[in-house]
Amino acid sequence: MDTDQLRRYLEFYQDLGIKTLYKAAPPAPPTMELPALAPQGDSLLKIIEDMGDCRRCRLHEGRNKIVFGVGDEQAPLVFVGEGPGADEDAQGIPFVGKAGQLLTQMIEGTARKEGIPVLRNQVYICNVVKCRPPGNRTPEPDEMEICGQFLYRQLSVIRPKAICALGGTAARAMTGHKEGVTKMRGKWFKWRDIPVMVTYHPSYLLRPYNGDAKREAWEDLKKVLHFVYD
Ligand code: URA
């Protein structure tokens, strides 16, 4: 790789907010394996092709299916979760388990109540990491960074009017802020020039005794839906 190409890589990563480049897992190859630069005329299909049978991080070891994302490539609103769970890993589709059913209900229920004609299949839904972390653990920083390149390309292709980050992992990936969701929720942040709303993850809302969080999540969702569709 010549210096000019290396400079373009570094600029590209800097632009994505990536500060550290990880080497491929051991045994370390003699040269650093860099993923492809976001190509001109990028598309979701191209990203899927570039991911291929991805083995860039340890999460590939336990996965059944890569869970890339689902929905309209031109959606004005993108929901970003943390990573696939067991149901998603089995089906290859994000948010299809219990938390996913709640998310669908939240999107469609809030939209209906607010008089906004939006269904789940009209938004785009994806995760920070595309393979299920073992035992549903939180993705590690290096896994988020390695897989983050694909999320960033997805968002750059879709260029939604707003992004809704579900839970702490997505909030960190989208805003770079490290505060807890309770502090960040209901507020607008930015990923590049795209507004990002942070709210609770639906799995958190499924836990008992958090009526306040449910009410707050519905408020956050109302804000996003009105911002995007009014
Ligand atoms: N939780 C997530 O963060 N993403 C999914 O796709 C499912 C559950």
PDB file of N, CA and C and ligand atoms in Angstrom, residues 67 81-85 88 93-96 99 127 201 203, ligand 1:
ATOM      1  N   VAL A  67     -26.620 -10.996  10.873  1.00  0.00           N
ATOM      2  CA  VAL A  67     -27.881 -10.229  10.883  1.00  0.00           C
ATOM      3  C   VAL A  67     -27.559  -8.825  10.389  1.00  0.00           C
ATOM      4  N   GLY A  81     -29.872  -1.100  17.124  1.00  0.00           N
ATOM      5  CA  GLY A  81     -29.816  -1.832  18.393  1.00  0.00           C
ATOM      6  C   GLY A  81     -28.386  -2.242  18.702  1.00  0.00           C
ATOM      7  N   GLU A  82     -28.253  -3.185  19.632  1.00  0.00           N
ATOM      8  CA  GLU A  82     -26.911  -3.571  20.082  1.00  0.00           C
ATOM      9  C   GLU A  82     -26.328  -4.704  19.238  1.00  0.00           C
ATOM     10  N   GLY A  83     -27.020  -5.828  19.249  1.00  0.00           N
ATOM     11  CA  GLY A  83     -26.545  -6.983  18.503  1.00  0.00           C
ATOM     12  C   GLY A  83     -27.621  -8.046  18.519  1.00  0.00           C
ATOM     13  N   PRO A  84     -27.559  -8.996  17.596  1.00  0.00           N
ATOM     14  CA  PRO A  84     -28.602 -10.017  17.512  1.00  0.00           C
ATOM     15  C   PRO A  84     -28.672 -10.875  18.770  1.00  0.00           C
ATOM     16  N   GLY A  85     -29.887 -11.310  19.099  1.00  0.00           N
ATOM     17  CA  GLY A  85     -30.090 -12.315  20.141  1.00  0.00           C
ATOM     18  C   GLY A  85     -30.289 -13.667  19.474  1.00  0.00           C
ATOM     19  N   GLU A  88     -32.814 -13.736  16.465  1.00  0.00           N
ATOM     20  CA  GLU A  88     -32.273 -13.005  15.312  1.00  0.00           C
ATOM     21  C   GLU A  88     -31.167 -13.824  14.644  1.00  0.00           C
ATOM     22  N   ILE A  93     -32.597 -11.963  10.871  1.00  0.00           N
ATOM     23  CA  ILE A  93     -33.354 -10.696  10.789  1.00  0.00           C
ATOM     24  C   ILE A  93     -33.308 -10.016  12.160  1.00  0.00           C
ATOM     25  N   PRO A  94     -33.008  -8.700  12.183  1.00  0.00           N
ATOM     26  CA  PRO A  94     -32.919  -8.038  13.479  1.00  0.00           C
ATOM     27  C   PRO A  94     -34.282  -7.851  14.149  1.00  0.00           C
ATOM     28  N   PHE A  95     -34.269  -7.842  15.453  1.00  0.00           N
ATOM     29  CA  PHE A  95     -35.450  -7.529  16.266  1.00  0.00           C
ATOM     30  C   PHE A  95     -36.690  -8.334  15.859  1.00  0.00           C
ATOM     31  N   VAL A  96     -36.553  -9.658  15.940  1.00  0.00           N
ATOM     32  CA  VAL A  96     -37.711 -10.519  15.675  1.00  0.00           C
ATOM     33  C   VAL A  96     -38.142 -11.291  16.929  1.00  0.00           C
ATOM     34  N   ALA A  99     -38.052  -8.696  22.313  1.00  0.00           N
ATOM     35  CA  ALA A  99     -37.707  -7.271  22.292  1.00  0.00           C
ATOM     36  C   ALA A  99     -38.101  -6.665  20.944  1.00  0.00           C
ATOM     37  N   ASN A 127     -28.213  -3.341  13.725  1.00  0.00           N
ATOM     38  CA  ASN A 127     -27.505  -3.393  15.000  1.00  0.00           C
ATOM     39  C   ASN A 127     -26.069  -2.914  14.844  1.00  0.00           C
ATOM     40  N   HIS A 201     -33.369   0.573  25.387  1.00  0.00           N
ATOM     41  CA  HIS A 201     -33.463  -0.632  24.571  1.00  0.00           C
ATOM     42  C   HIS A 201     -34.757  -1.357  24.939  1.00  0.00           C
ATOM     43  N   SER A 203     -35.413  -4.420  25.282  1.00  0.00           N
ATOM     44  CA  SER A 203     -35.266  -5.520  26.271  1.00  0.00           C
ATOM     45  C   SER A 203     -35.296  -4.966  27.688  1.00  0.00           C
TER      46      SER A 203
HETATM   47  N1  URA B   1     -31.543  -6.848  20.670  1.00  0.00           N
HETATM   48  C1  URA B   1     -30.805  -6.092  19.838  1.00  0.00           C
HETATM   49  O1  URA B   1     -30.092  -5.194  20.246  1.00  0.00           O
HETATM   50  N2  URA B   1     -30.907  -6.350  18.532  1.00  0.00           N
HETATM   51  C2  URA B   1     -31.672  -7.299  18.032  1.00  0.00           C
HETATM   52  O2  URA B   1     -31.689  -7.463  16.812  1.00  0.00           O
HETATM   53  C3  URA B   1     -32.431  -8.081  18.930  1.00  0.00           C
HETATM   54  C4  URA B   1     -32.352  -7.840  20.237  1.00  0.00           C
END
